[in-house]
Short mmCIF file of C-alpha atoms in Angstrom, two decimals:
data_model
loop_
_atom_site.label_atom_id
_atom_site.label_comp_id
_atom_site.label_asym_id
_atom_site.label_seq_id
_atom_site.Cartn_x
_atom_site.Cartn_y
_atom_site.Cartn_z
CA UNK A 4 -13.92 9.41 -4.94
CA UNK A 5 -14.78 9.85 -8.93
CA UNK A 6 -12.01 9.94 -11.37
CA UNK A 7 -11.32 12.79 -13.49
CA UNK A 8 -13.65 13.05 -16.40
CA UNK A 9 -11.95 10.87 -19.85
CA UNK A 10 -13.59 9.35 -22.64
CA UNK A 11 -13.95 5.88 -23.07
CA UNK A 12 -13.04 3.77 -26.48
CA UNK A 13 -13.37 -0.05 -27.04
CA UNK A 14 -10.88 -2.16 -28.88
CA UNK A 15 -12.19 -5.48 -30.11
CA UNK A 16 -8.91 -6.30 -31.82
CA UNK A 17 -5.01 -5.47 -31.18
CA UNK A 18 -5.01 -3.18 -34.97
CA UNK A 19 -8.12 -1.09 -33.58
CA UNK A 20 -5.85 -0.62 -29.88
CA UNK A 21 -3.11 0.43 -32.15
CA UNK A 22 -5.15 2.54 -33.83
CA UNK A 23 -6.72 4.20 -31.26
CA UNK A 24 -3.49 4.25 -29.42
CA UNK A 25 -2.13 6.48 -32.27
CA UNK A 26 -5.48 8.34 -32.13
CA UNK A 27 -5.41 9.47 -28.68
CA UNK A 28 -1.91 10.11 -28.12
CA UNK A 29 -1.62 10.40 -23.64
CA UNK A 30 -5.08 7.73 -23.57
CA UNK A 31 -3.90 5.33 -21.09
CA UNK A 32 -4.65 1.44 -21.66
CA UNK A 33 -7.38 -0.55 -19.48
CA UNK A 34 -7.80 -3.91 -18.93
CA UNK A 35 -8.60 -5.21 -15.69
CA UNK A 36 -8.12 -1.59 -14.22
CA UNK A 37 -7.55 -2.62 -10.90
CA UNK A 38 -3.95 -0.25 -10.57
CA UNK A 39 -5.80 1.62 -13.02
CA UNK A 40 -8.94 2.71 -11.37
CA UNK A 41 -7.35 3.13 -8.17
CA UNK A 42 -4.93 5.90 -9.47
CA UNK A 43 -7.35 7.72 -11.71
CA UNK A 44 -9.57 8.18 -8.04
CA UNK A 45 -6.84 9.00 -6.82
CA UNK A 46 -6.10 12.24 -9.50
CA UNK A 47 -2.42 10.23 -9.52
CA UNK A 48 -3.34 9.52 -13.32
CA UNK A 49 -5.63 11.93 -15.60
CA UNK A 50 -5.14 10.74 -19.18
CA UNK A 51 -8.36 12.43 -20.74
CA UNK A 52 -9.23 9.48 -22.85
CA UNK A 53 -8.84 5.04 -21.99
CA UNK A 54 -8.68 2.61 -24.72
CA UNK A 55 -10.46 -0.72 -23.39
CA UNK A 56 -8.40 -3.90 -24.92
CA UNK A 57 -10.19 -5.91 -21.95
CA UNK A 58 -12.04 -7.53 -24.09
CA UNK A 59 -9.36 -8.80 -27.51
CA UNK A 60 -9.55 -12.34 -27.20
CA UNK A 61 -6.28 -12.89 -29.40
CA UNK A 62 -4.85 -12.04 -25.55
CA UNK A 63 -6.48 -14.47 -23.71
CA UNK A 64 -5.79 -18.09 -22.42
CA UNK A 65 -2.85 -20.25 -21.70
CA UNK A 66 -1.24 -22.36 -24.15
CA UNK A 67 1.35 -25.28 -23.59
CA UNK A 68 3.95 -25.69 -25.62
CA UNK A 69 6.54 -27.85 -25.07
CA UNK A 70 9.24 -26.98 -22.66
CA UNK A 71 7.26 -23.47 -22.31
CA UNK A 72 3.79 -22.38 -21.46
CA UNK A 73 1.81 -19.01 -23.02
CA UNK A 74 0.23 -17.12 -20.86
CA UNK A 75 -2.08 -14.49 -22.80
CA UNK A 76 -1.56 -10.79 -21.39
CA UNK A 77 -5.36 -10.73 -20.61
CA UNK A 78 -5.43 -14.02 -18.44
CA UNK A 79 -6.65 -13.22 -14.95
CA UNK A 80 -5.11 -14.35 -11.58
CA UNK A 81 -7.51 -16.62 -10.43
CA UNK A 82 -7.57 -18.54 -14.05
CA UNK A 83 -3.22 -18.55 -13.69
CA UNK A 84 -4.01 -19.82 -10.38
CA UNK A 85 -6.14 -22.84 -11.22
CA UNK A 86 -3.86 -23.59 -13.93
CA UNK A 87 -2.34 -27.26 -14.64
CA UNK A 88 0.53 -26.87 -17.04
CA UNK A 89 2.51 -23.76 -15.32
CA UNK A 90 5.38 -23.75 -12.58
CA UNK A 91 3.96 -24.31 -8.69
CA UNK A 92 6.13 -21.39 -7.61
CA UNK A 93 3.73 -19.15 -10.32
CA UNK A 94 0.44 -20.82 -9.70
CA UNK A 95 0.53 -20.28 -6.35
CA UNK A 96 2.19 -17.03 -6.09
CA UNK A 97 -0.98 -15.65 -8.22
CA UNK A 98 -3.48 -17.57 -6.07
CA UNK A 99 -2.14 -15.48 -2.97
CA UNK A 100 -2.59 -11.91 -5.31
CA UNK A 101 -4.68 -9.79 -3.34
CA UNK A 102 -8.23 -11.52 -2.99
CA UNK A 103 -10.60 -13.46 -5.04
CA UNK A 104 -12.11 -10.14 -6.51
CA UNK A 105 -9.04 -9.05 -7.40
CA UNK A 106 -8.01 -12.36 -8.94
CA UNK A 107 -11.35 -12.95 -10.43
CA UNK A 108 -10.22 -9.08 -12.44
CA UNK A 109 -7.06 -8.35 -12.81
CA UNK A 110 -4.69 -9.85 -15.36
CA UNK A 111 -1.14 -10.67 -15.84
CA UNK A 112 -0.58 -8.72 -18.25
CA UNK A 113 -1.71 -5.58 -16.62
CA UNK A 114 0.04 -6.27 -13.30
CA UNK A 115 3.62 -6.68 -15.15
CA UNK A 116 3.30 -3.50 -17.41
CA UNK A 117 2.29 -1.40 -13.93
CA UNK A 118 5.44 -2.69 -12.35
CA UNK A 119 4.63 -2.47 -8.57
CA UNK A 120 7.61 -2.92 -6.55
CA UNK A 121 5.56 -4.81 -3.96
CA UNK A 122 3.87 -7.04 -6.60
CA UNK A 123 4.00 -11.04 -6.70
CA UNK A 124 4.56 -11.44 -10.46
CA UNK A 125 7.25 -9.64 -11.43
CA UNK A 126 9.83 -11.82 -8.74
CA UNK A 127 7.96 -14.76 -9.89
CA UNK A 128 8.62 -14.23 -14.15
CA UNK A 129 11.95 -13.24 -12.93
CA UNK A 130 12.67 -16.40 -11.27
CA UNK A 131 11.32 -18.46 -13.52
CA UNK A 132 13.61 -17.08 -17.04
CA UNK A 133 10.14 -15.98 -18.66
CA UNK A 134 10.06 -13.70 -21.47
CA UNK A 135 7.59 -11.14 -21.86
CA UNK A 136 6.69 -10.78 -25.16
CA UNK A 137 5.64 -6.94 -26.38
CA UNK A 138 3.34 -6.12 -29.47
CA UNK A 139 3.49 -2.76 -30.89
CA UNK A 140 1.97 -0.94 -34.79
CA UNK A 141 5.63 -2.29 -35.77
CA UNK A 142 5.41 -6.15 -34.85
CA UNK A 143 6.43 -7.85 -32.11
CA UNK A 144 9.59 -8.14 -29.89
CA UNK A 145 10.65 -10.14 -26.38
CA UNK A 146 12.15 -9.58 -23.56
CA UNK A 147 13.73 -11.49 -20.64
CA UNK A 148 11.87 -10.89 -17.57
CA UNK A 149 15.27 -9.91 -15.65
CA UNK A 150 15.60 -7.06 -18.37
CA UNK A 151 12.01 -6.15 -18.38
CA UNK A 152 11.51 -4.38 -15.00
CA UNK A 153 13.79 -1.98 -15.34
CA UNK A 154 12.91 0.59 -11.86
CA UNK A 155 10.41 2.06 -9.41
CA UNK A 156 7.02 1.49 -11.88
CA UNK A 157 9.25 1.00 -14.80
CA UNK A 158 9.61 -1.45 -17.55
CA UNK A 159 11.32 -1.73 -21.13
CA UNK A 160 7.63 -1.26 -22.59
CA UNK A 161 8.11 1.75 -25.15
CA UNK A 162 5.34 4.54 -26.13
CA UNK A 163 2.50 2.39 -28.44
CA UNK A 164 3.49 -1.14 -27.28
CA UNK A 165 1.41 -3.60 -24.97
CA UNK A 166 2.47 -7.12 -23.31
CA UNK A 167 1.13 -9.46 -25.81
CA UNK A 168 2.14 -12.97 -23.51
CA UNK A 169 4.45 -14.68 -21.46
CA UNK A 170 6.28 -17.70 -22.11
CA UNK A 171 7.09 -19.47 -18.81
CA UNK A 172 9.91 -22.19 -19.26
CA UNK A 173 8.14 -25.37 -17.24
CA UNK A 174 11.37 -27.55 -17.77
CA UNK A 175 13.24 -25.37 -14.98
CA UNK A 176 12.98 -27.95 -11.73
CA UNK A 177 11.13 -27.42 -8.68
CA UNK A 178 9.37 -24.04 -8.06
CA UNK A 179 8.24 -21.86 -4.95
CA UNK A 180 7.24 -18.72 -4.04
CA UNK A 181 7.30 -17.07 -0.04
CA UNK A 182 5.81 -13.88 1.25
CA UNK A 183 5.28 -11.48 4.05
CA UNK A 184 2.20 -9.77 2.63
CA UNK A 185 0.44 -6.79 3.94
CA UNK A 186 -2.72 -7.74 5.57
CA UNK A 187 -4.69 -5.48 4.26
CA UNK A 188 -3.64 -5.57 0.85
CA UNK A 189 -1.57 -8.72 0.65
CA UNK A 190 1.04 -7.03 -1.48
CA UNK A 191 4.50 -8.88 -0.66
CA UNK A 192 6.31 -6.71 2.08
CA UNK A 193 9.14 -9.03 1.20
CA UNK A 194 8.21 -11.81 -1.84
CA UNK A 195 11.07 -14.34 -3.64
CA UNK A 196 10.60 -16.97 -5.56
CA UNK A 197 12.60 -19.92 -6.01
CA UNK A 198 13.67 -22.18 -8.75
CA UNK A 199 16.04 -25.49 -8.38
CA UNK A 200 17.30 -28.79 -9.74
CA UNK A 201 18.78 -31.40 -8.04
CA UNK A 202 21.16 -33.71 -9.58
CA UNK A 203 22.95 -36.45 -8.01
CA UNK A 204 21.89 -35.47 -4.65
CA UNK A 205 23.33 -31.85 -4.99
CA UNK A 206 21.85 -28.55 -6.80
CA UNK A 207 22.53 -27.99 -10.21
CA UNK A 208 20.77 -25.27 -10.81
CA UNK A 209 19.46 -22.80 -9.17
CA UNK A 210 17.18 -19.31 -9.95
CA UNK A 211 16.27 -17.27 -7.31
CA UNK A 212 14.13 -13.40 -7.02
CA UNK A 213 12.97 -11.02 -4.53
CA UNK A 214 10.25 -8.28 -4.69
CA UNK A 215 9.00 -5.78 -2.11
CA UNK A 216 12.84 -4.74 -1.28
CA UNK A 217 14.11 -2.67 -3.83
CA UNK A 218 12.35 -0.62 -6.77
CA UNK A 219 11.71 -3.47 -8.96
CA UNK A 220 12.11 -7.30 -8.94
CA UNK A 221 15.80 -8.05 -8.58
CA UNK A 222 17.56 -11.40 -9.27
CA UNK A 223 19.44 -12.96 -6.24
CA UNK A 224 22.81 -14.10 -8.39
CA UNK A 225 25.23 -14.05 -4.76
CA UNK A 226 21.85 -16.26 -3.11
CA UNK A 227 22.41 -18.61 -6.40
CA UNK A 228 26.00 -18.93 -6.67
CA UNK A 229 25.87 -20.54 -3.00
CA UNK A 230 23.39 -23.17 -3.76
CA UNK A 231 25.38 -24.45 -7.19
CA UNK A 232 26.37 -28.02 -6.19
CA UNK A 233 25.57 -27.91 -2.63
CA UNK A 234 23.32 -30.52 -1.46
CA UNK A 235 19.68 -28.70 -0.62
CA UNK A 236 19.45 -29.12 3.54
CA UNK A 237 18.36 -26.50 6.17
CA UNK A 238 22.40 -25.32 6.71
CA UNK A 239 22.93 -24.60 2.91
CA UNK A 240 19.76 -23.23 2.35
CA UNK A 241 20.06 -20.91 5.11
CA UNK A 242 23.40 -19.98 4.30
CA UNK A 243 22.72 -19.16 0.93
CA UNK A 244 19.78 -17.11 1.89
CA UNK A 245 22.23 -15.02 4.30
CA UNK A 246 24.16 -13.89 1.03
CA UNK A 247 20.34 -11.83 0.11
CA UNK A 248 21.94 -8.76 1.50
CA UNK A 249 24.82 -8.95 -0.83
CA UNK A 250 22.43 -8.63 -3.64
CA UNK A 251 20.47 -6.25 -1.93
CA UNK A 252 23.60 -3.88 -1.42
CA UNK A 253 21.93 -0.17 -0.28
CA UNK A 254 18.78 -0.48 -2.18
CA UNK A 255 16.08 -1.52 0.31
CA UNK A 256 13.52 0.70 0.11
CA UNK A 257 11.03 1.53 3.54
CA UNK A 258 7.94 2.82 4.06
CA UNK A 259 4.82 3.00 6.85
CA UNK A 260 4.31 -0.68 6.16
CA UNK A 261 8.00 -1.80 6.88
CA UNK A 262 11.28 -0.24 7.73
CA UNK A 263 14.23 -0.70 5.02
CA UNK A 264 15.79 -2.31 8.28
CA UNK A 265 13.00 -4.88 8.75
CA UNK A 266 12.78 -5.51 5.41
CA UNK A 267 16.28 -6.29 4.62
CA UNK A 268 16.73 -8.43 8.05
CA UNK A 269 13.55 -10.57 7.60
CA UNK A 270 14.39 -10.83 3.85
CA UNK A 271 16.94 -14.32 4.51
CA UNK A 272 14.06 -15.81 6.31
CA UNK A 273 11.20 -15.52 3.16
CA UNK A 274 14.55 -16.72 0.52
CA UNK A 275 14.74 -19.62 2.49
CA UNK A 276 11.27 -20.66 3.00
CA UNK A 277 10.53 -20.56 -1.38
CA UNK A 278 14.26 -22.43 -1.16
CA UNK A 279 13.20 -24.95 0.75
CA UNK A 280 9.80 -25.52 -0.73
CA UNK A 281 11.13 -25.49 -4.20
CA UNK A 282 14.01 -28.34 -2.98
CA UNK A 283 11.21 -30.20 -1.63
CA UNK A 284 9.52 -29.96 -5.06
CA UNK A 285 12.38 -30.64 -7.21
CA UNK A 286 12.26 -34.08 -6.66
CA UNK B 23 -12.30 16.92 -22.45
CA UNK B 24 -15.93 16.47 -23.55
CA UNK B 25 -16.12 13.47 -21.95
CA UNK B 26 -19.60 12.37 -23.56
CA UNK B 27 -22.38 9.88 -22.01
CA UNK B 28 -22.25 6.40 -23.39
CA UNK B 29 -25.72 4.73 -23.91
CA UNK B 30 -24.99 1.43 -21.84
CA UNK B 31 -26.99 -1.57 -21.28
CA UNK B 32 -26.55 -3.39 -17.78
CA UNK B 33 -28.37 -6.70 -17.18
CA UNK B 34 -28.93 -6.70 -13.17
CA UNK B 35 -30.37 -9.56 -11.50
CA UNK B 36 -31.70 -10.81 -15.08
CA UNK B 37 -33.43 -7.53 -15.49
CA UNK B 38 -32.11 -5.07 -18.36
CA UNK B 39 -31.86 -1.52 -18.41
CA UNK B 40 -30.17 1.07 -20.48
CA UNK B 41 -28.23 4.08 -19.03
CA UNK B 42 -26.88 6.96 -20.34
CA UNK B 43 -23.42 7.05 -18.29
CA UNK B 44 -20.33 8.89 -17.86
CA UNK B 45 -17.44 6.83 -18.92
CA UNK B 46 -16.05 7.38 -15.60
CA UNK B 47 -19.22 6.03 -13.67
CA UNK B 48 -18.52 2.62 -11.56
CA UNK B 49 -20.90 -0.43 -11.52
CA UNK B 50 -20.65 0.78 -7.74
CA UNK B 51 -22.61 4.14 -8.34
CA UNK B 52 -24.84 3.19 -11.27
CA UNK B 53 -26.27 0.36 -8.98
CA UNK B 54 -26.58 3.00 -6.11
CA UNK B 55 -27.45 5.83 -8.01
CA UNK B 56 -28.76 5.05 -11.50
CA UNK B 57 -30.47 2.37 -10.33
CA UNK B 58 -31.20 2.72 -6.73
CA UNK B 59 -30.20 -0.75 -5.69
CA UNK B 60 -28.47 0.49 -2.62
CA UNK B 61 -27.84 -3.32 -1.58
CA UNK B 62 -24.39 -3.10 -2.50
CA UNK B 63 -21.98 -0.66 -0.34
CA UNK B 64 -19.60 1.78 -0.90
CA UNK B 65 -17.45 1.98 1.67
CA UNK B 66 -13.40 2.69 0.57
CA UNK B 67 -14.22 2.95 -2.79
CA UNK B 68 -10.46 1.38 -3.75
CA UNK B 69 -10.79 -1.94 -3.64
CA UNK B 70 -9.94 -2.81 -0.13
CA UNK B 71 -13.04 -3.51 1.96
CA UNK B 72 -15.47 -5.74 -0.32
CA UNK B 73 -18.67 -3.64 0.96
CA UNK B 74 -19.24 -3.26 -3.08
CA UNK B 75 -19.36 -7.05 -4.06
CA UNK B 76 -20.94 -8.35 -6.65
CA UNK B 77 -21.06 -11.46 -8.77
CA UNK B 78 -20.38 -10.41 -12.82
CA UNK B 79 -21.37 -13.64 -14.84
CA UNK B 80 -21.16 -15.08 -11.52
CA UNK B 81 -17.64 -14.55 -9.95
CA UNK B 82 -16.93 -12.21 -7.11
CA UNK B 83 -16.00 -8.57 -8.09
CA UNK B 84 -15.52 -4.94 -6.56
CA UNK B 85 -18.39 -2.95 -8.31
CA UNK B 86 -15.86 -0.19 -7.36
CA UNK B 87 -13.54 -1.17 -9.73
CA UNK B 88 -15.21 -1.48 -12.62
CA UNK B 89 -16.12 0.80 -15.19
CA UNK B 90 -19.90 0.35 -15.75
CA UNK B 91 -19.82 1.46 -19.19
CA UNK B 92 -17.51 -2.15 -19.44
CA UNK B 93 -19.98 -4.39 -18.37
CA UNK B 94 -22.59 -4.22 -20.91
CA UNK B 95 -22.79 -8.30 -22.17
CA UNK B 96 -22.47 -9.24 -18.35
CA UNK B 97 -24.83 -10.84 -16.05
CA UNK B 98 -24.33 -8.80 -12.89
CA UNK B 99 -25.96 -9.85 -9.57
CA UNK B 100 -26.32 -7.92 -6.60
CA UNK B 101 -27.53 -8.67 -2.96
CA UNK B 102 -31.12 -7.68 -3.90
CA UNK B 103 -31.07 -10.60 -6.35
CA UNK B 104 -30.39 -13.39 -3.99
CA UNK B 105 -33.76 -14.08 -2.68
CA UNK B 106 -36.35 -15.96 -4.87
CA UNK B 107 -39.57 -14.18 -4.19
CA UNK B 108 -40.49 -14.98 -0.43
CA UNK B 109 -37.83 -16.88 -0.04
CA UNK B 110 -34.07 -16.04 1.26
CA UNK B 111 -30.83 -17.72 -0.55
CA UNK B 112 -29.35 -19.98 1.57
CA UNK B 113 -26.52 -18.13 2.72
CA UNK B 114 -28.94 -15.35 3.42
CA UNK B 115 -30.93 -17.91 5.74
CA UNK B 116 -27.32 -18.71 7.38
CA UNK B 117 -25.98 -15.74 8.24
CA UNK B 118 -29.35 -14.68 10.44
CA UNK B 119 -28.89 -18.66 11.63
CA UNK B 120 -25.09 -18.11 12.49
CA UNK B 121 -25.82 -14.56 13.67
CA UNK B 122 -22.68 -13.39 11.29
CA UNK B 123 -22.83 -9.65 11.50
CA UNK B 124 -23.13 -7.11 13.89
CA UNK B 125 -23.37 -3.63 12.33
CA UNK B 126 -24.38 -5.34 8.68
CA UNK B 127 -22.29 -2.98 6.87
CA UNK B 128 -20.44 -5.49 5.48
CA UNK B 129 -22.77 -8.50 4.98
CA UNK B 130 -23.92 -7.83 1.26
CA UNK B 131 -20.30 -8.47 0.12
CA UNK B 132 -19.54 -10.93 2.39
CA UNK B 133 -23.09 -13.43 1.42
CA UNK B 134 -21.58 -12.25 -2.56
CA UNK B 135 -18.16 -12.82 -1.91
CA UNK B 136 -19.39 -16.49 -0.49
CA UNK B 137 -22.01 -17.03 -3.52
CA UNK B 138 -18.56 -16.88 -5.77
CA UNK B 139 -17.39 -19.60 -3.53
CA UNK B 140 -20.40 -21.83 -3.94
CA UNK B 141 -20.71 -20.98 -7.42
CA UNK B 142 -17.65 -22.98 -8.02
CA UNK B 143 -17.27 -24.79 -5.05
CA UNK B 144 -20.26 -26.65 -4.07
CA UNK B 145 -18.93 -28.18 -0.86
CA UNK B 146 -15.74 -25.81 0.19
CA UNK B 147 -13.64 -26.60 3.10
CA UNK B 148 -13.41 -24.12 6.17
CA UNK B 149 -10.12 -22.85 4.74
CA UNK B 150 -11.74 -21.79 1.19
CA UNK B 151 -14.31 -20.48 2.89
CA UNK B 152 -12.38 -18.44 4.96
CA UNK B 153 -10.01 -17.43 1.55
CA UNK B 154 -13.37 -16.57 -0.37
CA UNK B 155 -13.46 -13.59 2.10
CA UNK B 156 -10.10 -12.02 2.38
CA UNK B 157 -11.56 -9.58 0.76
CA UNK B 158 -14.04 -8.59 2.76
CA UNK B 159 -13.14 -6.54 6.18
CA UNK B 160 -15.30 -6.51 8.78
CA UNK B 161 -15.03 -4.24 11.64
CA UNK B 162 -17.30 -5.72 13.66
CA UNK B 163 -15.14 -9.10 14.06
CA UNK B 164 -17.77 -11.20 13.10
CA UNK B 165 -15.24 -13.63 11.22
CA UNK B 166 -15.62 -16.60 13.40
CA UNK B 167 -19.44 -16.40 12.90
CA UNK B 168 -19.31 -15.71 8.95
CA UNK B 169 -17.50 -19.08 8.87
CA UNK B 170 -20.14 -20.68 10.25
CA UNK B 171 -22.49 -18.87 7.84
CA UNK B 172 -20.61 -20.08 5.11
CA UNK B 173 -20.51 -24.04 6.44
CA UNK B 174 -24.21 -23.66 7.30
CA UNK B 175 -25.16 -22.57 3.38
CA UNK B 176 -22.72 -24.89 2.01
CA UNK B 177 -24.69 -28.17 4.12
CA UNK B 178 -28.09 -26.42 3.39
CA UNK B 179 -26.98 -26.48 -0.52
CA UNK B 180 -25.27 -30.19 -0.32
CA UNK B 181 -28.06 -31.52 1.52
CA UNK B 182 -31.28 -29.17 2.11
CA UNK B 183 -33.64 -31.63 4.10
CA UNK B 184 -31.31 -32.34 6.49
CA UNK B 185 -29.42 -28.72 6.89
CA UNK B 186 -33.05 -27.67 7.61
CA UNK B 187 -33.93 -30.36 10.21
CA UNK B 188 -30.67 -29.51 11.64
CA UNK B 189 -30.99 -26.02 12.38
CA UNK B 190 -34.78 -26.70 14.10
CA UNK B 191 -32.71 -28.48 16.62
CA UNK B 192 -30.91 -25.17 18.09
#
C-alpha cells in the first residue's frame, strides 16, 4: 500500500510550522505518523503536502512543576511510560498503548489531536483534570481535557493550531487505568480511568472516564457522585460502577470488534477494576 | 502535486548512503527496494504484524511507518546488521538453539523487536520479554519457543562462558 503522492517540508521550530502551516493551506501535520501513515495508505487522508514538526525540540520532555507535571506534545509513549513524576493511572495506561514500536514512535501529542474513540489517552487526561494546552500564529490558549474532545475524531483544536503540552495535576489522589483491549491492536474496547482520595476512611473525591464506548472520552459524573463519601470496598465500588450506564445513556457505539450491547454490559466491570486499583493506591 | 524527490541520507548498519526518494517512500521500501536489504519484511504494511522491525538509534520501530525521508540523522539497524562478520548475534544463535520459528517470516522482527529489549534491558524477565513482542504476530505459534530464544540470548549476554557451556549440554 503507498500513500498518495505529497510533498514533504521540515519544521525545526514552532514559527517555521506556522509558517509553513500558512504556506500550505490543507498540508496535514506529522509527528510520529503512526494514525497518520496508516490513513494516508489507506487514501482515507490525501493532503498533497506534510509539514514535519517531529523534530522541534521546544515540544519535547516532561517537566515537573509543582502540583502539575508538563508533558511536551512530542513526548513518546514509551518515555510517558517510564516516567517518575506523573499519575500511575497515566504511566501505565501509556505503557499498555499498542506495542513497544508504537510506543517507542508515537507521541502524546499526536494521539490526543487524532482523537480515536478507542484510544487510552484521551479517558486518561480526562480523568486526571489535565489541560491541553494549544499553540497557534496568535499565541497560546488551554483547554480542559473534558472540553477538549469534543466527538467522533474531534477536538476544540481550530484551523493553524497544534497541542503545545499537557499539564497533568499530580496532587489528585490515587490513580488507575482498566482495559479490554483488542488483541490485535490493543486499542481499549472499553478503557476508564480512575482518580480518588480518601479521607477519614471514606472518598472525598473522586474523578472517573471511559473510552471505547461512545464517540469520544466521556466523564462518568453519575459513577462519581456515588463514590463521594462512601467508604472505597468491593459493594460501593461496584455499585457505583453500575451507575456507568446512566452516563452512557444511548450513546454506545458497536462495531465488528464488540457489540454496543457487550460493550455497555462489560463496561461496570473495567470502572470497577481502575476503581479499585486507584482506592488501593490512594493510600 | 509535483511531489519532488528529496536527496536523503540513511545511515544503515553504520554504512551511509544517499537516496533520491519520494517523500512518500517508507524506511520499509527503501531498505527493500533502494537498498536491497530484503532482511526486513513487509507483510501488513500498517503497523500490525512487526515483520518490518527495525532498531532506529537503537529502539524497536515499524520501518512501515516511517517516512524514510525522516530518518536522515538516525542510526538504523536492520536484521542483516546483527551478525559480526562470521559470527551470529546472540539472539540470532538462540533462536536456531530454541528452534523459535517455523515458517521464518516473522523472525527478523521478532530477533529486532528483542534487540530493543536487550538494548535497554540487559537481563529482562520472561514477562518483558514476552511484552517486547506484542508486536510481533506470528502465525506459526512459535511464541512459547521465542521466549526461550529471548531467555537463552539474555543468559548468553549476562554470562557468555557459561550460556555457551550450557547449550553443549543439549
Amino acid at each position: 500500500m503507498y500513500p498518495p503522492k505529497f510533498d514533504y517540508y521540515r519544521a525545526n521550530s514552532l514559527s517555521e510550522a506556522f509558517s509553513l502551516m500558512q504556506e500550505h493551506g490543507g498540508a496535514k501535520v506529522i509527528a510520529g505518523g503512526h494514525s497518520l501513515i496508516p490513513s494516508l495508505k489507506l487514501r482515507l487522508a490525501d493532503p498533497g503536502a506534510l509539514i514535519d514538526i517531529g523534530r522541534i525540540g521546544e515540544l519535547k520532555g516532561i517537566t515537573a512543576n509543582g502540583n502539575s507535571t508538563r508533558i511536551g506534545a512530542l513526548t513518546t509513549h514509551a518515555i510517558v511510560a517510564a516516567a517518575k513524576n506523573l499519575p500511575q493511572g497515566l504511566t501505565e495506561a501509556a505503557g499498555w498503548i499498542g506495542d513497544p514500536q508504537v510506543r517507542n514512535r508515537g507521541t502524546v501529542g499526536g494521539n490526543i489531536a487524532h482523537a480515536d474513540p478507542a484510544s487510552d489517552l484521551p479517558t486518561v487526561f480526562t480523568a486526571l483534570g489535565a489541560t491541553i494546552n494549544l499553540t497557534g500564529p496568535g499565541g497560546e490558549r488551554s483547554v480542559a481535557a473534558q472540553d477538549f474532545f469534543t466527538g467522533l475524531f474531534e477536538t476544540a483544536l481550530q484551523e493553524g493550531e497544534l497541542v503545545s503540552s499537557i499539564d497533568v495535576p499530580t496532587n489528585g489522589g490515587g490513580s488507575a487505568y482498566a482495559k479490554l483491549f483488542n488483541p490485535a491492536s490493543r486499542y481499549a474496547v472499553v478503557g476508564c480511568a480512575a482518580q480518588v482520595k480518601v479521607e477519614n476512611g471514606v472518598c472525598s473525591a473522586a474523578s472517573v472516564a471511559v473510552g471505547g464506548l461512545t464517540s469520544h472520552a466521556t466523564k462518568a459524573n453519575a459513577v462519581e457522585a456515588a463514590l463521594l463519601g462512601k467508604p472505597l470496598n468491593e459493594a460501593t465500588i461496584a455499585a457505583a460502577a453500575a451507575q456507568i450506564s446512566q452516563d452512557l445513556g444511548d450513546d454506545v457505539m458497536g462495531d465488528l470488534h464488540a457489540s454496543a450491547d457487550y460493550r455497555r454490559s462489560i463496561a461496570p466491570i473495567y470502572v470497577a477494576q481502575a476503581l479499585t486499583a486507584a482506592a488501593s493506591r490512594a493510600g | 502535486m509535483s511531489s519532488k524527490r528529496l536527496l536523503t541520507t540513511l545511515a544503515i548498519n553504520g554504512i551511509e548512503h544517499e537516496l533520491a526518494l519520494e517523500p512518500r517512500r517508507t524506511l520499509l521500501d527503501a531498505l527493500r527496494h533502494d537498498l536491497q536489504l530484503t532482511g526486513t519484511k513487509k507483510v501488513c504494511d500498517m503497523g500490525d504484524c512487526g515483520a518490518c522491525t527495525v532498531l532506529v538509534d537503537g529502539r524497536a520501530m515499524y520501518a512501515c511507518l516511517l517516512l524514510a525521508v525522516d530518518c536522515t540523522d538516525r542510526q538504523i539497524t536492520t536484521i542483516e546488521g546483527l551478525a559480526q562478520a562470521d559470527e551470529l548475534d546472540p539472539l540470532q544463535q538462540a533462536f536456531i538453539e530454541a528452534d523459535a520459528f517455523q515458517c521464518g517470516f516473522c523472525t527478523a522482527g521478532q530477533i529486532m523487536s528483542l534487540k530493543g529489549l536487550l538494548n535497554e534491558t540487559p537481563a529482562p524477565n520472561d514477562d518483558q520479554i514476552l511484552r517486547a513482542v506484542t508486536g510481533n504476530l506470528c502465525r506459526c505459534g512459535a511464541y512459547r519457543n521465542i521466549l526461550k530464544a529471548g531467555r537463552l540470548a539474555a543468559d548468553q549476554v549476562a554470562h557468555p562462558e557459561e550460556a555457551r557451556h550450557a547449550d553443549s549440554t543439549h
